[in-house]
Short mmCIF file of C-alpha atoms in Angstrom, two decimals:
data_model
loop_
_atom_site.label_atom_id
_atom_site.label_comp_id
_atom_site.label_asym_id
_atom_site.label_seq_id
_atom_site.Cartn_x
_atom_site.Cartn_y
_atom_site.Cartn_z
CA MET A 79 -1.93 -17.96 -14.95
CA SER A 80 1.93 -18.89 -15.00
CA ALA A 81 4.98 -16.99 -15.75
CA PRO A 82 6.65 -17.55 -19.00
CA PRO A 83 10.42 -18.37 -18.82
CA SER A 84 11.19 -14.83 -20.02
CA THR A 85 9.90 -13.18 -16.85
CA PRO A 86 11.83 -12.81 -13.70
CA PRO A 87 11.48 -15.70 -11.25
CA ALA A 88 8.82 -15.83 -8.71
CA SER A 89 9.35 -14.13 -5.32
CA CYS A 90 6.58 -14.81 -3.17
CA GLY A 91 7.34 -14.87 0.47
CA PRO A 92 9.07 -12.78 3.06
CA GLY A 93 11.75 -10.72 1.45
CA SER A 94 13.56 -7.40 1.93
CA ALA A 95 14.73 -4.40 0.04
CA PRO A 96 16.75 -1.35 0.85
CA ARG A 97 14.67 1.53 1.95
CA SER A 98 15.60 4.64 0.36
CA ALA A 99 15.85 7.92 2.59
CA ARG A 100 15.01 10.05 -0.49
CA PRO A 101 11.21 11.07 -0.64
CA ALA A 102 9.28 9.75 -3.51
CA LEU A 103 5.65 9.52 -4.47
CA SER A 104 3.65 6.56 -3.67
CA PRO A 105 -0.29 6.35 -4.08
CA SER A 106 -0.82 7.25 -0.34
CA ARG A 107 1.89 9.99 -0.18
CA ALA A 108 0.57 11.68 -3.17
CA ALA A 109 -3.02 11.43 -1.60
CA ASP A 110 -1.59 12.93 1.55
CA PHE A 111 -0.12 15.96 -0.20
CA LYS A 112 -3.24 16.52 -2.04
CA GLN A 113 -5.41 16.33 1.10
CA CYS A 114 -3.07 18.16 3.49
CA PRO A 115 0.55 19.39 2.86
CA LEU A 116 1.34 19.69 6.42
CA LYS A 117 0.16 16.05 6.93
CA TYR A 118 2.56 14.94 4.10
CA ARG A 119 5.42 16.93 5.84
CA LEU A 120 4.75 15.37 9.19
CA ARG A 121 4.45 11.74 7.87
CA THR A 122 7.06 11.88 5.18
CA ILE A 123 9.66 14.33 5.95
CA ASP A 124 9.41 14.62 9.91
CA ARG A 125 8.55 10.85 10.05
CA ILE A 126 6.73 11.38 13.22
CA PRO A 127 5.30 8.06 14.38
CA GLU A 128 1.44 7.41 14.51
CA PRO A 129 -0.38 5.19 16.81
CA PRO A 130 -1.52 1.97 14.93
CA SER A 131 -5.27 1.43 14.44
CA ARG A 132 -6.94 -2.01 14.74
CA GLN A 133 -7.87 -1.67 11.09
CA GLN A 134 -4.29 -0.93 10.03
CA VAL A 135 -2.89 -3.76 11.89
CA ARG A 136 -5.60 -6.28 10.91
CA GLY A 137 -4.73 -5.38 7.27
CA THR A 138 -1.00 -5.96 7.70
CA VAL A 139 -1.71 -9.28 9.37
CA VAL A 140 -4.02 -10.45 6.53
CA HIS A 141 -1.35 -9.28 4.07
CA ALA A 142 1.19 -11.43 5.84
CA VAL A 143 -0.92 -14.38 5.65
CA LEU A 144 -1.65 -14.19 1.99
CA GLU A 145 2.15 -13.50 1.50
CA GLU A 146 3.10 -16.66 3.18
CA LEU A 147 0.18 -18.60 1.47
CA TYR A 148 1.62 -18.01 -1.89
CA ALA A 149 5.04 -19.05 -0.68
CA LEU A 150 3.60 -22.64 -0.15
CA PRO A 151 3.27 -25.02 -3.19
CA ALA A 152 -0.06 -24.58 -5.13
CA ALA A 153 -1.46 -27.92 -3.85
CA ASP A 154 -1.07 -26.80 -0.10
CA ARG A 155 -2.80 -23.54 -0.59
CA ASP A 156 -6.02 -24.86 0.85
CA PRO A 157 -8.27 -22.78 3.10
CA ASP A 158 -7.44 -24.87 6.27
CA ASN A 159 -3.58 -24.23 5.74
CA ALA A 160 -4.42 -20.45 5.07
CA LEU A 161 -6.39 -20.07 8.34
CA ALA A 162 -3.55 -21.82 10.15
CA LEU A 163 -1.05 -19.01 9.07
CA ALA A 164 -2.95 -16.30 10.93
CA GLY A 165 -1.25 -17.11 14.30
CA PRO A 166 2.29 -17.18 12.82
CA ALA A 167 1.58 -14.03 10.96
CA TRP A 168 0.37 -12.14 13.96
CA ASP A 169 3.60 -13.21 15.75
CA ARG A 170 5.69 -11.98 12.79
CA VAL A 171 3.82 -8.46 12.72
CA LEU A 172 4.27 -8.19 16.54
CA GLY A 173 7.86 -9.04 16.17
CA GLU A 174 8.44 -6.11 13.55
CA GLN A 175 5.85 -3.85 15.20
CA PRO A 176 5.60 -4.35 18.99
CA GLU A 177 3.23 -1.35 19.36
CA ALA A 178 0.71 -3.39 17.42
CA ALA A 179 -0.34 -5.12 20.54
CA GLU A 180 -1.98 -1.92 21.70
CA VAL A 181 -4.88 -2.60 19.15
CA LEU A 182 -6.17 -5.58 21.04
CA ASP A 183 -9.24 -5.43 23.39
CA GLY A 184 -8.01 -6.18 26.97
CA GLU A 185 -11.06 -8.51 27.52
CA SER A 186 -11.19 -10.61 24.29
CA GLY A 187 -7.43 -10.65 23.84
CA PRO A 188 -5.60 -11.79 20.56
CA GLU A 189 -8.28 -14.67 19.82
CA ALA A 190 -11.08 -12.36 18.81
CA PHE A 191 -8.59 -10.24 16.81
CA LEU A 192 -7.21 -13.31 14.92
CA GLU A 193 -10.82 -14.36 14.20
CA GLU A 194 -11.40 -11.13 12.42
CA VAL A 195 -8.30 -12.06 10.24
CA ARG A 196 -9.39 -15.60 9.60
CA ALA A 197 -12.93 -14.15 8.53
CA LEU A 198 -11.21 -12.07 5.92
CA VAL A 199 -9.17 -14.84 4.62
CA ARG A 200 -12.12 -17.00 4.13
CA THR A 201 -13.80 -14.30 2.08
CA TYR A 202 -10.71 -14.31 -0.10
CA TYR A 203 -11.44 -17.95 -1.12
CA ARG A 204 -14.94 -16.73 -2.28
CA LEU A 205 -13.15 -14.49 -4.81
CA GLU A 206 -10.06 -16.50 -5.73
CA ASP A 207 -8.66 -20.00 -5.69
CA PRO A 208 -4.98 -19.70 -4.99
CA ARG A 209 -4.39 -23.23 -6.04
CA ARG A 210 -5.16 -22.59 -9.68
CA PHE A 211 -2.39 -20.18 -10.65
CA GLU A 212 1.18 -19.30 -9.82
CA PRO A 213 1.91 -15.65 -9.30
CA GLU A 214 5.01 -14.18 -10.85
CA SER A 215 5.76 -12.27 -7.61
CA CYS A 216 4.29 -11.13 -4.22
CA GLU A 217 4.84 -7.91 -2.37
CA THR A 218 6.79 -6.53 -5.29
CA ARG A 219 8.75 -3.21 -4.61
CA LEU A 220 8.56 -1.02 -7.58
CA GLU A 221 10.80 2.16 -7.78
CA VAL A 222 10.79 4.16 -11.11
CA GLU A 223 12.24 7.69 -11.84
CA LEU A 224 9.96 9.40 -14.47
CA PRO A 225 11.97 11.23 -17.19
CA GLY A 226 12.24 14.76 -15.89
CA GLY A 227 9.75 14.01 -13.37
CA PRO A 228 9.20 12.54 -9.78
CA PRO A 229 10.60 9.24 -8.21
CA LEU A 230 7.77 6.89 -7.80
CA ARG A 231 7.76 4.14 -5.21
CA GLY A 232 5.17 1.53 -4.11
CA PHE A 233 4.50 -2.30 -3.25
CA VAL A 234 2.37 -4.31 -5.28
CA ASP A 235 0.73 -7.29 -3.45
CA ARG A 236 0.72 -9.62 -6.42
CA ILE A 237 1.71 -9.64 -10.11
CA ASP A 238 0.34 -12.40 -12.40
CA VAL A 239 1.66 -13.18 -15.82
CA ALA A 240 -0.29 -14.99 -18.39
CA PRO A 241 1.47 -17.61 -20.59
CA THR A 242 1.10 -15.06 -23.47
CA GLY A 243 2.66 -12.36 -21.53
CA GLU A 244 -0.17 -10.21 -20.20
CA LEU A 245 0.23 -8.76 -16.70
CA ARG A 246 -2.34 -8.47 -14.03
CA VAL A 247 -1.80 -6.68 -10.88
CA VAL A 248 -3.62 -7.49 -7.88
CA ASP A 249 -3.97 -5.40 -4.52
CA TYR A 250 -5.78 -6.67 -1.46
CA LYS A 251 -7.82 -4.52 0.66
CA THR A 252 -9.52 -5.63 4.03
CA GLY A 253 -11.88 -2.71 4.14
CA ARG A 254 -15.09 -2.26 2.00
CA SER A 255 -15.30 -1.39 -1.61
CA PRO A 256 -15.57 2.37 -2.23
CA GLY A 257 -18.86 3.98 -3.00
CA PRO A 258 -19.10 6.04 -6.15
CA THR A 259 -17.66 9.13 -4.53
CA ARG A 260 -14.53 7.38 -3.50
CA GLU A 261 -13.90 5.14 -6.45
CA THR A 262 -11.71 7.83 -7.95
CA ARG A 263 -9.17 7.29 -5.12
CA ALA A 264 -9.14 3.62 -5.89
CA LEU A 265 -8.72 4.21 -9.56
CA PHE A 266 -5.89 6.60 -8.57
CA GLN A 267 -3.84 3.94 -7.04
CA LEU A 268 -4.40 1.62 -9.81
CA LYS A 269 -3.33 4.03 -12.47
CA PHE A 270 -0.18 4.63 -10.33
CA TYR A 271 0.79 0.90 -10.41
CA ALA A 272 0.04 0.67 -14.01
CA LEU A 273 2.24 3.67 -14.81
CA MET A 274 5.12 2.18 -12.86
CA LEU A 275 4.98 -1.02 -14.58
CA LEU A 276 4.70 0.70 -17.95
CA ARG A 277 7.85 2.64 -17.24
CA SER A 278 9.89 -0.17 -15.57
CA ARG A 279 8.90 -3.08 -17.94
CA GLY A 280 7.88 -1.24 -20.98
CA VAL A 281 4.74 -3.36 -20.54
CA LEU A 282 1.07 -1.97 -20.42
CA PRO A 283 -0.88 -4.21 -17.84
CA ALA A 284 -3.84 -5.87 -19.29
CA GLN A 285 -5.81 -5.78 -15.75
CA LEU A 286 -5.54 -4.18 -12.50
CA ARG A 287 -7.74 -5.55 -9.74
CA LEU A 288 -8.58 -4.39 -6.22
CA ILE A 289 -9.93 -7.31 -4.00
CA TYR A 290 -12.13 -5.87 -1.22
CA LEU A 291 -12.40 -8.71 1.63
CA ALA A 292 -14.83 -6.94 3.92
CA ASP A 293 -17.61 -7.10 1.43
CA ALA A 294 -16.36 -9.67 -1.19
CA GLN A 295 -16.05 -7.17 -4.08
CA LEU A 296 -13.86 -6.86 -6.99
CA LEU A 297 -12.80 -3.47 -8.70
CA THR A 298 -11.02 -4.16 -11.94
CA TYR A 299 -9.57 -1.71 -14.45
CA ALA A 300 -8.03 -1.96 -17.87
CA PRO A 301 -5.72 0.94 -18.46
CA GLU A 302 -5.04 2.74 -21.69
CA GLU A 303 -1.47 3.97 -22.57
CA ASP A 304 -2.75 7.47 -23.58
CA GLU A 305 -4.54 7.65 -20.29
CA LEU A 306 -1.46 6.64 -18.38
CA LEU A 307 0.63 9.23 -20.07
CA ARG A 308 -1.83 12.03 -19.13
CA PHE A 309 -1.75 10.64 -15.47
CA GLU A 310 2.19 10.92 -15.71
CA ARG A 311 1.87 14.55 -16.46
CA THR A 312 -0.42 14.99 -13.47
CA LEU A 313 2.15 13.38 -11.13
CA THR A 314 4.87 15.44 -12.56
CA ALA A 315 3.04 18.48 -11.84
CA LEU A 316 2.19 17.21 -8.21
CA TRP A 317 5.91 16.39 -7.52
CA GLN A 318 6.72 20.02 -8.75
CA ALA A 319 4.43 21.30 -5.93
CA VAL A 320 5.82 18.96 -3.27
CA ARG A 321 9.44 19.96 -4.11
CA THR A 322 8.59 23.71 -4.02
CA ALA A 323 7.07 23.31 -0.51
CA GLY A 324 10.16 21.23 0.33
CA ASP A 325 12.49 23.97 -0.76
CA THR A 326 10.50 26.80 1.04
CA GLY A 327 9.35 24.77 4.04
CA ASP A 328 5.81 26.00 3.36
CA PHE A 329 3.43 22.95 3.91
CA PRO A 330 0.14 24.73 4.93
CA PRO A 331 -2.70 22.67 6.76
CA ASN A 332 -5.88 22.06 4.78
CA PRO A 333 -8.64 21.76 7.46
CA GLY A 334 -11.42 19.52 6.69
CA TRP A 335 -13.49 16.68 8.08
CA LEU A 336 -10.85 14.30 7.92
CA CYS A 337 -8.93 16.31 10.52
CA ASP A 338 -10.77 14.37 13.34
CA TYR A 339 -9.15 11.19 12.18
CA CYS A 340 -5.71 12.72 11.91
CA ALA A 341 -2.77 11.52 14.20
CA TYR A 342 -1.18 14.99 13.78
CA LYS A 343 -4.07 17.23 14.72
CA ARG A 344 -2.47 18.15 18.02
CA LEU A 345 0.47 19.72 15.91
CA CYS A 346 -1.74 21.65 13.52
CA PRO A 347 -1.85 25.50 13.50
CA ALA A 348 -5.46 25.13 12.34
CA PHE A 349 -6.16 23.73 15.69
CA ASP A 350 -3.76 25.84 17.88
CA GLY A 351 -1.09 23.28 17.74
CA THR A 352 2.59 24.00 16.80
CA PRO A 353 4.47 21.65 14.47
CA PRO A 354 8.24 21.03 15.16
CA PRO A 355 10.64 23.17 13.33
CA TYR A 356 11.14 22.25 9.64
CA PRO A 357 14.05 19.83 9.32
CA GLY A 358 14.64 20.65 5.64
CA TRP A 359 14.23 18.42 2.59
CA PRO A 360 15.91 15.02 3.22
CA GLY A 361 19.18 14.44 1.32
CA GLY A 362 22.57 13.12 1.50
CA PRO A 363 23.79 9.64 2.29
CA GLU A 364 21.42 7.18 4.01
CA THR A 365 21.67 6.47 7.58
CA PRO A 366 21.25 2.89 9.08
CA SER A 367 17.84 3.57 10.20
CA GLU A 368 16.78 4.78 6.66
CA SER A 369 18.27 1.96 4.88
CA ARG A 370 16.86 -0.92 7.06
CA PRO A 371 15.17 -3.86 5.37
CA GLU A 372 11.43 -3.13 4.95
CA SER A 373 9.05 -4.98 7.22
CA VAL A 374 5.70 -6.52 6.19
CA SER A 375 4.19 -3.42 8.05
CA ASP A 376 6.22 -0.98 5.95
CA ARG A 377 5.17 -2.70 2.77
CA VAL A 378 1.48 -2.60 3.56
CA LEU A 379 1.33 0.74 5.01
CA ALA A 380 3.67 2.55 2.32
CA THR A 381 0.82 2.54 -0.27
CA ALA A 382 -2.54 1.57 1.12
CA PRO A 383 -4.73 4.48 2.40
CA GLU A 384 -5.97 3.77 5.95
CA ASP A 385 -9.72 3.35 4.98
CA THR A 386 -9.09 0.81 2.37
CA LEU A 387 -6.43 -1.42 4.06
#
């Protein structure tokens, strides 16, 4: 696939975009609120840092490798060059997120970790040949305000445009493909991206694709406009619930089996913890820290649930 002249120029490779201080819905933030309103508050409004996991950092590095790969000329996107990008990508992530070093095993060091990254990159070549097409853009930031509804925000790993104009949206996952009980969550993310592109470009994507590198699986979805309009109403209702909680400060916990994996468990009243005083709904002018350029870690973690990075 190659982009026709009428589309925006390709923008693969490292880039930056202003970060808005205003809360918005992304696929994972919407999932946070549905799962546990208190988790949403502590992550999105209080912005309490979470320790990185090995899986998260590995996903960030793989995304950085693929971003750098598509910045190369198509003829240079061979497997050897892709594998050689793992070390520089790790250095880049460490520069943006020094705490990522905490995920390394003290005995094996970074080499064992980088071999995990390279194994996922090798799997990628079983599913796609990056030398055969030119993406329109990589690591694309989308931000859309729905009419009378919520602001939507997200990062799309790759957008391909056919010569005839059809859009294909691609998202990389370094986890395993979801089973039947978790496929709905994956489709939620794809519908989210499809709606954003429909509202921002006036174009219904022909195909959305999730690439699961842990088990070499593809999940594809062809959205329909009527379905996306119903989904838009769902997001509008969800945002109304978020804003009501934001106005009242009432973000109740929702205990469940996922609590054992939550970084905020120690602050949760359901487990005898005490959250910090509610700071109020964010607003007003952005501060320098809120408007800093997005790092590759921000872009990966902004929209990808932890279990499917």
